[in-house]
Structure formats: C-alpha cells, structure tokens
Short mmCIF file of C-alpha atoms in Angstrom, two decimals:
data_model
loop_
_atom_site.label_atom_id
_atom_site.label_comp_id
_atom_site.label_asym_id
_atom_site.label_seq_id
_atom_site.Cartn_x
_atom_site.Cartn_y
_atom_site.Cartn_z
CA ALA A 1 7.18 33.02 13.93
CA GLN A 2 8.60 32.29 17.70
CA SER A 3 12.25 31.22 17.00
CA VAL A 4 14.91 29.92 19.28
CA SER A 5 18.82 32.02 18.45
CA GLN A 6 21.65 30.11 19.43
CA HIS A 7 24.14 32.57 19.20
CA ASN A 8 27.80 30.10 19.11
CA HIS A 9 27.72 27.49 16.68
CA HIS A 10 31.03 26.32 17.48
CA VAL A 11 32.92 27.25 20.74
CA ILE A 12 36.36 25.93 21.62
CA LEU A 13 38.56 25.83 25.28
CA SER A 14 40.91 24.45 26.94
CA GLU A 15 39.70 22.62 30.49
CA ALA A 16 39.95 25.29 32.95
CA ALA A 17 38.44 27.82 31.03
CA SER A 18 35.00 29.11 32.37
CA LEU A 19 32.49 28.35 29.47
CA GLU A 20 29.31 30.66 28.79
CA LEU A 21 26.97 29.89 25.06
CA GLY A 22 23.99 32.82 24.98
CA CYS A 23 20.53 31.56 23.82
CA ASN A 24 17.61 34.12 22.92
CA TYR A 25 14.09 33.86 22.19
CA SER A 26 11.50 35.15 20.63
CA TYR A 27 8.35 34.62 22.17
CA GLY A 28 6.19 37.16 24.36
CA GLY A 29 4.70 35.07 27.14
CA THR A 30 4.89 32.48 29.47
CA VAL A 31 7.70 30.06 28.71
CA ASN A 32 9.07 27.34 29.32
CA LEU A 33 13.07 26.89 29.02
CA PHE A 34 15.04 24.56 28.48
CA TRP A 35 18.33 22.88 27.90
CA TYR A 36 19.97 19.74 26.34
CA VAL A 37 22.29 18.04 26.04
CA GLN A 38 24.37 15.59 22.42
CA TYR A 39 27.02 14.40 23.93
CA PRO A 40 29.26 11.71 20.77
CA GLY A 41 26.83 9.26 19.93
CA GLN A 42 23.88 9.74 22.02
CA HIS A 43 20.72 10.82 23.40
CA LEU A 44 19.26 13.87 23.44
CA GLN A 45 19.64 14.61 27.60
CA LEU A 46 18.11 17.00 29.96
CA LEU A 47 21.01 19.75 31.35
CA LEU A 48 18.63 21.48 33.06
CA LYS A 49 14.74 23.17 33.21
CA TYR A 50 12.70 26.28 34.65
CA PHE A 51 9.24 26.29 35.16
CA SER A 52 9.12 29.41 36.88
CA GLY A 53 10.17 30.82 40.62
CA ASP A 54 14.76 31.30 41.19
CA PRO A 55 15.13 32.50 37.70
CA LEU A 56 18.83 31.19 38.39
CA VAL A 57 18.21 27.23 37.45
CA LYS A 58 20.99 24.91 38.98
CA GLY A 59 21.33 21.36 36.58
CA ILE A 60 23.21 18.40 36.12
CA LYS A 61 27.33 18.61 36.46
CA GLY A 62 27.69 21.69 37.33
CA PHE A 63 25.83 23.70 34.73
CA GLU A 64 23.14 26.62 35.71
CA ALA A 65 21.77 29.02 33.78
CA GLU A 66 20.09 32.47 34.20
CA PHE A 67 17.07 33.58 32.76
CA ILE A 68 16.60 36.99 32.10
CA LYS A 69 13.17 37.89 30.63
CA SER A 70 13.40 41.07 29.54
CA LYS A 71 16.54 40.73 27.52
CA PHE A 72 13.77 36.25 26.02
CA SER A 73 17.52 35.18 27.44
CA PHE A 74 18.60 32.46 28.85
CA ASN A 75 22.65 31.65 28.99
CA LEU A 76 24.84 28.37 29.93
CA ARG A 77 27.32 28.86 31.74
CA LYS A 78 29.79 26.69 33.35
CA PRO A 79 32.16 27.97 35.92
CA SER A 80 35.32 25.34 34.61
CA VAL A 81 34.82 22.73 31.65
CA GLN A 82 36.37 19.52 31.75
CA TRP A 83 37.16 17.07 28.45
CA SER A 84 34.12 15.57 29.01
CA ASP A 85 32.55 18.76 28.76
CA THR A 86 32.91 18.16 25.07
CA ALA A 87 29.51 17.66 23.30
CA GLU A 88 26.08 19.90 21.18
CA TYR A 89 24.15 22.18 23.35
CA PHE A 90 20.83 23.14 22.45
CA CYS A 91 18.82 25.77 23.93
CA ALA A 92 15.03 24.79 24.03
CA VAL A 93 11.89 26.67 24.74
CA ASN A 94 7.59 25.26 25.42
CA PRO A 95 6.23 28.92 24.19
CA ALA A 96 2.65 28.99 25.81
CA PRO A 97 2.81 25.89 28.09
CA ASN A 98 -0.16 24.59 30.44
CA TYR A 99 0.40 25.96 34.11
CA GLY A 100 0.43 22.12 36.35
CA GLY A 101 1.06 20.30 33.32
CA SER A 102 3.09 21.92 30.71
CA GLN A 103 2.48 19.87 27.81
CA GLY A 104 3.64 20.98 24.15
CA ASN A 105 6.94 21.03 21.90
CA LEU A 106 10.30 22.76 21.88
CA ILE A 107 11.03 24.59 19.64
CA PHE A 108 14.84 24.11 19.32
CA GLY A 109 17.97 26.66 18.33
CA LYS A 110 19.74 25.40 16.00
CA GLY A 111 22.59 23.93 18.91
CA THR A 112 26.17 24.76 19.50
CA LYS A 113 29.26 22.67 19.63
CA LEU A 114 31.69 23.43 22.40
CA SER A 115 34.91 21.21 22.60
CA VAL A 116 37.23 21.12 24.95
CA LYS A 117 40.37 20.63 24.31
CA PRO A 118 42.66 18.31 27.30
CA GLY B 1 12.99 1.18 33.65
CA ALA B 2 13.66 1.51 29.52
CA GLY B 3 14.38 4.87 27.92
CA VAL B 4 12.62 5.38 24.50
CA SER B 5 13.95 3.11 21.78
CA GLN B 6 13.21 3.44 17.93
CA SER B 7 13.26 1.05 15.44
CA PRO B 8 15.51 0.80 12.81
CA SER B 9 18.69 2.70 14.39
CA ASN B 10 19.36 2.98 10.47
CA LYS B 11 17.79 2.96 7.59
CA VAL B 12 18.39 2.86 3.40
CA THR B 13 16.13 3.64 1.25
CA GLU B 14 16.01 4.25 -2.83
CA LYS B 15 14.20 7.61 -3.39
CA GLY B 16 10.72 7.16 -4.16
CA LYS B 17 9.93 4.98 -1.00
CA ASP B 18 7.71 4.50 0.91
CA VAL B 19 9.64 4.38 4.86
CA GLU B 20 7.57 3.39 8.99
CA LEU B 21 9.43 4.71 11.87
CA ARG B 22 9.16 2.93 14.78
CA CYS B 23 8.40 4.08 18.43
CA ASP B 24 8.78 2.98 21.59
CA PRO B 25 7.41 5.47 24.52
CA ILE B 26 8.15 5.07 28.14
CA SER B 27 5.19 3.58 30.05
CA GLY B 28 3.15 5.55 31.42
CA HIS B 29 4.13 8.37 28.84
CA THR B 30 1.52 10.93 27.84
CA ALA B 31 2.79 12.98 25.05
CA LEU B 32 4.89 11.90 22.35
CA TYR B 33 6.97 13.74 19.98
CA TRP B 34 8.47 13.38 16.15
CA TYR B 35 11.57 15.64 15.39
CA ARG B 36 13.34 16.04 12.40
CA GLN B 37 17.34 16.57 13.23
CA SER B 38 18.97 17.53 9.76
CA LEU B 39 22.64 19.23 9.06
CA GLY B 40 23.08 23.22 9.21
CA GLN B 41 18.76 22.77 10.82
CA GLY B 42 18.72 21.78 14.31
CA LEU B 43 16.23 19.22 15.28
CA GLU B 44 12.15 20.12 13.77
CA PHE B 45 9.23 19.42 15.20
CA LEU B 46 7.30 17.53 13.21
CA ILE B 47 3.82 16.09 14.76
CA TYR B 48 3.14 15.92 19.40
CA PHE B 49 0.53 13.10 20.27
CA GLN B 50 -1.60 14.13 23.39
CA GLY B 51 -2.84 11.07 25.42
CA ASN B 52 -6.86 10.98 23.32
CA SER B 53 -6.14 14.11 21.86
CA ALA B 54 -6.04 14.68 17.59
CA PRO B 55 -2.15 15.44 17.40
CA ASP B 56 -0.52 18.60 16.71
CA LYS B 57 0.61 18.05 12.86
CA SER B 58 1.66 21.64 12.42
CA GLY B 59 4.68 20.70 11.75
CA LEU B 60 4.77 17.74 9.64
CA PRO B 61 6.42 19.80 6.50
CA SER B 62 4.49 17.77 3.67
CA ASP B 63 1.63 15.62 3.72
CA ARG B 64 4.39 12.69 2.15
CA PHE B 65 4.12 12.83 5.50
CA SER B 66 2.00 11.37 8.89
CA ALA B 67 2.55 9.09 12.16
CA GLU B 68 -0.24 7.50 14.04
CA ARG B 69 -0.09 6.01 17.89
CA THR B 70 -1.75 3.62 18.18
CA GLY B 71 -3.18 2.85 22.12
CA GLY B 72 -2.29 5.07 23.01
CA SER B 73 1.74 3.50 22.99
CA VAL B 74 3.90 3.08 20.09
CA SER B 75 3.96 5.73 17.34
CA THR B 76 4.65 4.58 13.51
CA LEU B 77 5.92 7.97 11.45
CA THR B 78 5.25 7.10 7.42
CA ILE B 79 7.28 8.96 5.07
CA GLN B 80 6.11 8.72 1.10
CA ARG B 81 7.42 8.65 -2.28
CA THR B 82 11.06 9.35 -0.06
CA GLN B 83 13.18 12.12 -1.29
CA GLN B 84 16.85 12.85 -1.03
CA GLU B 85 16.32 16.19 1.11
CA ASP B 86 14.11 13.76 3.59
CA SER B 87 17.50 12.50 4.09
CA ALA B 88 17.54 12.65 8.70
CA VAL B 89 18.20 11.81 12.09
CA TYR B 90 14.62 11.44 12.81
CA LEU B 91 13.64 11.49 17.19
CA CYS B 92 11.18 10.66 18.82
CA ALA B 93 10.62 11.72 22.89
CA SER B 94 7.81 10.49 25.01
CA SER B 95 6.82 13.17 28.35
CA ALA B 96 4.87 13.00 31.24
CA TRP B 97 3.28 15.72 32.94
CA SER B 98 6.75 17.91 34.12
CA ASN B 99 6.82 18.16 30.92
CA GLU B 100 10.62 16.97 29.75
CA GLN B 101 10.99 15.29 27.40
CA PHE B 102 12.60 11.77 26.71
CA PHE B 103 14.18 10.90 23.82
CA GLY B 104 15.48 8.26 22.48
CA PRO B 105 18.62 7.75 19.90
CA GLY B 106 16.97 8.57 16.68
CA THR B 107 16.37 6.70 13.27
CA ARG B 108 18.85 7.90 10.76
CA LEU B 109 17.03 8.18 6.94
CA THR B 110 20.24 7.60 3.99
CA VAL B 111 17.35 8.08 0.77
CA LEU B 112 19.43 7.48 -1.82
#
C-alpha cells in the first residue's frame, strides 16, 4: 500500500537553527508532492508543492524542499527557523495524478511537530 | 473570497447516535474531500467527490460512514451509530484543477 513516512515525531530547535524534516514515500510512479503546515489553532495551509520541473521547490516563509526521485524523498528545509515556525508539518503525496488537471486524494504522513525556543 | 467552511465546529454526541457534518467548499471548486485527523494517526482520507462522477469511497472505514454532495457544492458526512473510536477532527478540503487542496477548520467530534 502507498504510504508516507515522516521520520521525526517532534523536533525542538532554538531560533536561528537550521531545519530539515524528512519525508519518504512508497510509490514508484509519477507523484505530486506537498508540504502542509498547521499552526496552533489554525487550518492546514499549503507550504509548498512539487508537480514537475526543478526538483528544488521554494515555498512561503523561507521554506524549501528537494525532490530526490531515486530516494523517494521530499525533505523540507529552512536555513534559520523563527519562533513563529512552531507548528505541525505534514508531508503529503498524490499518487498517480492526471497530467494537466491532477486530482485525487492525498496520502499524508503522520506529521512532525516543530517547537522553536525563543 | 471565502474559504472552506465547516459546521458545526464542535460536536459532542452519545455513543450510538447519528451525526451529520457539513462542508461548504470554495465556490467553483470541482473536487471535495473528507479526511479524518486522529491523535497518533495523522490525516486519513475518507471520501472524494469530483464533479458529477461517482465518489471515491475507498477510505471510508465502515458502512456506518456515508457522504453526499448536493448540486456539486455542499457536502454532508454522516456517521451512523457513532462509536468512541469515531472521535476525531473531520476535515473537509476542496480543490480546482491545480490539485492544491484548501482545507476547512474542521469539526471536532467527541463520542461519549
């Protein structure tokens, strides 16, 4: 069965530290990849997405992610975290999307809680 | 414009009762999704509607769960004979062709 693994359940960092959150998926075909963020008390919001093209994707708030097809990975990075980045981060995959109008449900990882100490 | 809205925001019910959860998607979005977020389980796909096509019900955990989407817009998720393990946050999302799913605030369901 298709699955998404997020390696870290809870990450604690000090402000200005660098962040890398791991995400691996199990699906051999074409995929669309996403990172969503859920700030305390707020909705899930899209952080960034990869459909095709440049495997290094830049998102909002200084986040980026790199798609490495050979490793089935889509790790999230930020060079210098802020206290306001405290949130839960979810990696998600849409396996077998239709080109030019991809739809279909997302398969989510279990999430990584990030706590940033001021 | 307005985002995805869901009602009620909180629902407390007794075991064995039926509940209905409502989702209003973003206007013009052709696809609508229901997910469930439980402690320790992450987000679990339940059902997906795309236009007038038959819904993808492959994620529904049991036949106590059903959903409908009227007029290609509002959707209702119904859980019959609720059980304590149904307690979770039920999230609705909608998308257009970009496949970026926009999520609502969720309905927190507590089954006593």
